[in-house]
Amino acid sequence: MEAVIAVFALLIVLFLGLGVYATVKVVGAAKRGVDRGITQARRTVEDQTLRAKSFAQPGAAGELAQLRLKLRTSMRATQDALQAAVAEDASLKESVGLFERLSAHGHELDGELRRLESEPDRAALTERLPGLRERTERITHSADSLRWAARDRARRFAEDDLDSLSAQIDMESGALRHWTAPEPQPASSPQSESSGQSASSTRPGSSSRSVAPPPWPEASAADATTAGQTWRDTAQSSPEQEPARPAITPPAARPTYPWQKKPRPESTT
């Protein structure tokens, strides 16, 4: 009895542990989803704010907003492209490592640009803009180079695979249409070619100029009279002109003589 109770207690503890673990995993996934949504919303709001500042604020403040927007857009696009490509191509791990180092410089520059937005000294800000612009161009150029290199690599692999697949399909199609393959023609010997040429040279009418055939002779007077004479067709006379004949001639009446006896009727008994 004690063993049964111990087993039930162990099962209850196990179920409780599984329930707690599942609850923690669900809560963690929900929290990560909420954090991801909040981060995405904050990023969208910040991007829209930077875009509005770049159009609304003139001078150095507007250019700072443009630099931040350009930097963030390039770094985010490169990060998404590398993360999507490294799952299929493990050789891009080194590129991901290089991007992480570049991303550190990008975050540093973005923080500096954000702090300079509230700088009251516009003259000093204008003096620092060329250096900030150059740093932004170098970072975005490196990020764009990594992104396009990864995309070109993926496209090249896809084209190579498509070429190989097309060659295999063409080979399979040719094997399926084996009856349409042209039969090899026997090579003609030089002697047969020379004999054919001599025969064609001696064959009548093989010359390039065709000779007109001679005219047919005219018909003689006797042939013309015979051709113009007509005969009565008695075999095909109409049935109205000729009386119909019976198919079998009926027998004639036989004469009766006095010495012949009359035929006696057959007895019915």
GROMACS .gro file of C-alpha atoms in nm:
model
  269
    1MET     CA    1   0.000   0.000   0.000
    2GLU     CA    2   0.282   0.236   0.085
    3ALA     CA    3   0.444   0.159  -0.252
    4VAL     CA    4   0.125   0.253  -0.435
    5ILE     CA    5   0.103   0.581  -0.244
    6ALA     CA    6   0.466   0.655  -0.321
    7VAL     CA    7   0.410   0.591  -0.693
    8PHE     CA    8   0.106   0.820  -0.699
    9ALA     CA    9   0.298   1.089  -0.513
   10LEU     CA   10   0.586   1.060  -0.760
   11LEU     CA   11   0.346   1.090  -1.054
   12ILE     CA   12   0.183   1.397  -0.902
   13VAL     CA   13   0.521   1.562  -0.848
   14LEU     CA   14   0.621   1.475  -1.206
   15PHE     CA   15   0.302   1.622  -1.350
   16LEU     CA   16   0.345   1.935  -1.140
   17GLY     CA   17   0.704   1.973  -1.262
   18LEU     CA   18   0.598   1.932  -1.625
   19GLY     CA   19   0.320   2.186  -1.575
   20VAL     CA   20   0.559   2.438  -1.421
   21TYR     CA   21   0.811   2.385  -1.703
   22ALA     CA   22   0.546   2.426  -1.970
   23THR     CA   23   0.413   2.739  -1.798
   24VAL     CA   24   0.760   2.890  -1.782
   25LYS     CA   25   0.823   2.815  -2.149
   26VAL     CA   26   0.489   2.964  -2.253
   27VAL     CA   27   0.544   3.274  -2.041
   28GLY     CA   28   0.896   3.313  -2.179
   29ALA     CA   29   0.775   3.278  -2.538
   30ALA     CA   30   0.497   3.527  -2.477
   31LYS     CA   31   0.741   3.770  -2.315
   32ARG     CA   32   0.983   3.738  -2.604
   33GLY     CA   33   0.697   3.795  -2.849
   34VAL     CA   34   0.586   4.104  -2.657
   35ASP     CA   35   0.943   4.235  -2.638
   36ARG     CA   36   0.988   4.172  -3.007
   37GLY     CA   37   0.667   4.355  -3.085
   38ILE     CA   38   0.762   4.646  -2.859
   39THR     CA   39   1.108   4.667  -3.016
   40GLN     CA   40   0.961   4.656  -3.366
   41ALA     CA   41   0.708   4.925  -3.278
   42ARG     CA   42   0.975   5.143  -3.116
   43ARG     CA   43   1.200   5.098  -3.418
   44THR     CA   44   0.919   5.188  -3.657
   45VAL     CA   45   0.829   5.497  -3.456
   46GLU     CA   46   1.192   5.606  -3.442
   47ASP     CA   47   1.240   5.555  -3.813
   48GLN     CA   48   0.930   5.755  -3.892
   49THR     CA   49   1.049   6.028  -3.658
   50LEU     CA   50   1.388   6.041  -3.825
   51ARG     CA   51   1.225   6.052  -4.168
   52ALA     CA   52   1.004   6.337  -4.056
   53LYS     CA   53   1.300   6.528  -3.909
   54SER     CA   54   1.504   6.483  -4.227
   55PHE     CA   55   1.227   6.655  -4.425
   56ALA     CA   56   1.105   6.904  -4.169
   57GLN     CA   57   1.425   7.032  -4.005
   58PRO     CA   58   1.668   7.221  -4.228
   59GLY     CA   59   2.040   7.248  -4.181
   60ALA     CA   60   2.258   7.027  -3.963
   61ALA     CA   61   1.971   6.874  -3.762
   62GLY     CA   62   1.801   6.746  -4.074
   63GLU     CA   63   2.127   6.605  -4.209
   64LEU     CA   64   2.191   6.424  -3.880
   65ALA     CA   65   1.850   6.261  -3.909
   66GLN     CA   66   1.927   6.157  -4.266
   67LEU     CA   67   2.261   6.004  -4.160
   68ARG     CA   68   2.098   5.808  -3.877
   69LEU     CA   69   1.818   5.683  -4.102
   70LYS     CA   70   2.064   5.574  -4.371
   71LEU     CA   71   2.288   5.397  -4.118
   72ARG     CA   72   2.004   5.212  -3.946
   73THR     CA   73   1.842   5.105  -4.273
   74SER     CA   74   2.166   4.965  -4.418
   75MET     CA   75   2.271   4.783  -4.100
   76ARG     CA   76   1.927   4.631  -4.046
   77ALA     CA   77   1.900   4.508  -4.408
   78THR     CA   78   2.248   4.350  -4.389
   79GLN     CA   79   2.171   4.182  -4.056
   80ASP     CA   80   1.847   4.030  -4.189
   81ALA     CA   81   2.013   3.910  -4.511
   82LEU     CA   82   2.305   3.743  -4.329
   83GLN     CA   83   2.084   3.577  -4.069
   84ALA     CA   84   1.862   3.435  -4.343
   85ALA     CA   85   2.156   3.315  -4.555
   86VAL     CA   86   2.370   3.161  -4.278
   87ALA     CA   87   2.096   2.908  -4.203
   88GLU     CA   88   2.149   2.757  -4.551
   89ASP     CA   89   2.518   2.832  -4.606
   90ALA     CA   90   2.748   2.762  -4.310
   91SER     CA   91   3.042   2.931  -4.485
   92LEU     CA   92   2.885   3.271  -4.407
   93LYS     CA   93   2.967   3.243  -4.037
   94GLU     CA   94   3.286   3.439  -4.091
   95SER     CA   95   3.086   3.709  -4.268
   96VAL     CA   96   2.847   3.718  -3.971
   97GLY     CA   97   3.145   3.765  -3.738
   98LEU     CA   98   3.274   4.054  -3.949
   99PHE     CA   99   2.931   4.213  -3.948
  100GLU     CA  100   2.913   4.191  -3.570
  101ARG     CA  101   3.238   4.385  -3.548
  102LEU     CA  102   3.105   4.637  -3.799
  103SER     CA  103   2.779   4.655  -3.607
  104ALA     CA  104   2.968   4.768  -3.296
  105HIS     CA  105   3.105   5.066  -3.490
  106GLY     CA  106   2.758   5.132  -3.628
  107HIS     CA  107   2.598   5.140  -3.281
  108GLU     CA  108   2.871   5.372  -3.162
  109LEU     CA  109   2.812   5.610  -3.454
  110ASP     CA  110   2.434   5.595  -3.410
  111GLY     CA  111   2.466   5.684  -3.043
  112GLU     CA  112   2.693   5.976  -3.126
  113LEU     CA  113   2.451   6.104  -3.390
  114ARG     CA  114   2.159   6.076  -3.145
  115ARG     CA  115   2.346   6.277  -2.883
  116LEU     CA  116   2.437   6.544  -3.136
  117GLU     CA  117   2.071   6.600  -3.223
  118SER     CA  118   2.029   6.795  -2.900
  119GLU     CA  119   2.353   6.991  -2.943
  120PRO     CA  120   2.279   7.364  -2.908
  121ASP     CA  121   2.599   7.478  -3.077
  122ARG     CA  122   2.503   7.457  -3.444
  123ALA     CA  123   2.837   7.597  -3.561
  124ALA     CA  124   3.037   7.319  -3.394
  125LEU     CA  125   2.785   7.067  -3.523
  126THR     CA  126   2.831   7.195  -3.877
  127GLU     CA  127   3.209   7.156  -3.844
  128ARG     CA  128   3.174   6.792  -3.737
  129LEU     CA  129   2.927   6.696  -4.008
  130PRO     CA  130   3.189   6.608  -4.280
  131GLY     CA  131   3.362   6.359  -4.050
  132LEU     CA  132   3.031   6.208  -3.942
  133ARG     CA  133   2.921   6.184  -4.304
  134GLU     CA  134   3.245   6.006  -4.400
  135ARG     CA  135   3.214   5.754  -4.114
  136THR     CA  136   2.855   5.684  -4.210
  137GLU     CA  137   2.952   5.628  -4.573
  138ARG     CA  138   3.232   5.386  -4.477
  139ILE     CA  139   3.011   5.180  -4.245
  140THR     CA  140   2.716   5.166  -4.484
  141HIS     CA  141   2.944   5.083  -4.777
  142SER     CA  142   3.095   4.789  -4.584
  143ALA     CA  143   2.749   4.670  -4.477
  144ASP     CA  144   2.613   4.694  -4.832
  145SER     CA  145   2.916   4.506  -4.964
  146LEU     CA  146   2.858   4.218  -4.723
  147ARG     CA  147   2.487   4.208  -4.802
  148TRP     CA  148   2.525   4.205  -5.179
  149ALA     CA  149   2.808   3.951  -5.161
  150ALA     CA  150   2.584   3.713  -4.964
  151ARG     CA  151   2.299   3.765  -5.208
  152ASP     CA  152   2.524   3.711  -5.511
  153ARG     CA  153   2.659   3.391  -5.353
  154ALA     CA  154   2.308   3.257  -5.297
  155ARG     CA  155   2.204   3.356  -5.650
  156ARG     CA  156   2.513   3.188  -5.796
  157PHE     CA  157   2.439   2.865  -5.611
  158ALA     CA  158   2.079   2.878  -5.734
  159GLU     CA  159   2.192   2.931  -6.095
  160ASP     CA  160   2.442   2.644  -6.076
  161ASP     CA  161   2.176   2.415  -5.934
  162LEU     CA  162   1.932   2.526  -6.203
  163ASP     CA  163   2.188   2.461  -6.480
  164SER     CA  164   2.258   2.113  -6.346
  165LEU     CA  165   1.887   2.041  -6.313
  166SER     CA  166   1.819   2.165  -6.668
  167ALA     CA  167   2.094   1.941  -6.808
  168GLN     CA  168   1.951   1.638  -6.624
  169ILE     CA  169   1.600   1.716  -6.747
  170ASP     CA  170   1.723   1.751  -7.108
  171MET     CA  171   1.900   1.416  -7.081
  172GLU     CA  172   1.592   1.251  -6.935
  173SER     CA  173   1.371   1.404  -7.206
  174GLY     CA  174   1.603   1.270  -7.474
  175ALA     CA  175   1.592   0.925  -7.316
  176LEU     CA  176   1.212   0.932  -7.308
  177ARG     CA  177   1.202   1.029  -7.678
  178HIS     CA  178   1.443   0.760  -7.789
  179TRP     CA  179   1.235   0.681  -8.099
  180THR     CA  180   1.291   1.030  -8.239
  181ALA     CA  181   1.668   0.992  -8.252
  182PRO     CA  182   1.795   1.029  -8.612
  183GLU     CA  183   1.927   0.707  -8.764
  184PRO     CA  184   2.288   0.721  -8.890
  185GLN     CA  185   2.307   0.749  -9.267
  186PRO     CA  186   2.556   0.518  -9.446
  187ALA     CA  187   2.845   0.706  -9.602
  188SER     CA  188   2.838   0.698  -9.982
  189SER     CA  189   3.148   0.571 -10.156
  190PRO     CA  190   3.333   0.785 -10.412
  191GLN     CA  191   3.266   0.527 -10.686
  192SER     CA  192   2.888   0.544 -10.633
  193GLU     CA  193   2.905   0.923 -10.639
  194SER     CA  194   3.103   0.921 -10.964
  195SER     CA  195   2.867   0.666 -11.122
  196GLY     CA  196   2.570   0.871 -11.010
  197GLN     CA  197   2.723   1.182 -11.163
  198SER     CA  198   2.793   1.003 -11.493
  199ALA     CA  199   2.443   0.858 -11.501
  200SER     CA  200   2.290   1.196 -11.435
  201SER     CA  201   2.503   1.349 -11.708
  202THR     CA  202   2.389   1.090 -11.963
  203ARG     CA  203   2.023   1.072 -11.854
  204PRO     CA  204   1.786   1.232 -12.112
  205GLY     CA  205   1.632   1.554 -12.006
  206SER     CA  206   1.892   1.616 -11.736
  207SER     CA  207   2.022   1.924 -11.913
  208SER     CA  208   1.926   2.262 -11.781
  209ARG     CA  209   1.734   2.350 -12.103
  210SER     CA  210   1.414   2.147 -12.156
  211VAL     CA  211   1.324   2.048 -12.518
  212ALA     CA  212   0.958   2.100 -12.620
  213PRO     CA  213   0.780   1.771 -12.722
  214PRO     CA  214   0.678   1.733 -13.094
  215PRO     CA  215   0.309   1.804 -13.186
  216TRP     CA  216   0.065   1.515 -13.235
  217PRO     CA  217  -0.031   1.435 -13.602
  218GLU     CA  218  -0.371   1.548 -13.728
  219ALA     CA  219  -0.649   1.291 -13.777
  220SER     CA  220  -0.709   1.156 -14.134
  221ALA     CA  221  -1.038   1.194 -14.331
  222ALA     CA  222  -1.144   0.829 -14.271
  223ASP     CA  223  -1.084   0.859 -13.902
  224ALA     CA  224  -1.278   1.182 -13.895
  225THR     CA  225  -1.577   1.017 -14.081
  226THR     CA  226  -1.572   0.717 -13.849
  227ALA     CA  227  -1.549   0.941 -13.550
  228GLY     CA  228  -1.848   1.145 -13.673
  229GLN     CA  229  -2.073   0.839 -13.761
  230THR     CA  230  -2.337   0.738 -13.506
  231TRP     CA  231  -2.505   0.398 -13.466
  232ARG     CA  232  -2.846   0.314 -13.326
  233ASP     CA  233  -2.819   0.156 -12.990
  234THR     CA  234  -3.067  -0.133 -12.997
  235ALA     CA  235  -2.939  -0.290 -12.682
  236GLN     CA  236  -3.052   0.004 -12.472
  237SER     CA  237  -3.400   0.057 -12.628
  238SER     CA  238  -3.670   0.177 -12.396
  239PRO     CA  239  -3.926  -0.074 -12.261
  240GLU     CA  240  -4.218   0.135 -12.402
  241GLN     CA  241  -4.109   0.068 -12.764
  242GLU     CA  242  -4.049  -0.310 -12.725
  243PRO     CA  243  -4.316  -0.547 -12.578
  244ALA     CA  244  -4.225  -0.734 -12.270
  245ARG     CA  245  -4.127  -1.098 -12.318
  246PRO     CA  246  -4.202  -1.369 -12.065
  247ALA     CA  247  -3.907  -1.516 -11.894
  248ILE     CA  248  -4.019  -1.880 -11.983
  249THR     CA  249  -4.208  -1.972 -12.305
  250PRO     CA  250  -4.539  -2.141 -12.212
  251PRO     CA  251  -4.595  -2.494 -12.360
  252ALA     CA  252  -4.818  -2.523 -12.672
  253ALA     CA  253  -5.150  -2.719 -12.663
  254ARG     CA  254  -5.105  -3.085 -12.756
  255PRO     CA  255  -5.345  -3.230 -13.029
  256THR     CA  256  -5.598  -3.499 -12.928
  257TYR     CA  257  -5.653  -3.813 -13.137
  258PRO     CA  258  -5.967  -4.046 -13.136
  259TRP     CA  259  -5.781  -4.362 -13.061
  260GLN     CA  260  -5.639  -4.218 -12.740
  261LYS     CA  261  -5.816  -4.324 -12.426
  262LYS     CA  262  -5.946  -4.065 -12.189
  263PRO     CA  263  -5.750  -4.046 -11.873
  264ARG     CA  264  -5.925  -4.213 -11.585
  265PRO     CA  265  -5.958  -4.016 -11.267
  266GLU     CA  266  -5.753  -4.136 -10.976
  267SER     CA  267  -5.945  -4.333 -10.718
  268THR     CA  268  -5.988  -4.168 -10.390
  269THR     CA  269  -6.007  -4.501 -10.205
   0.00000   0.00000   0.00000
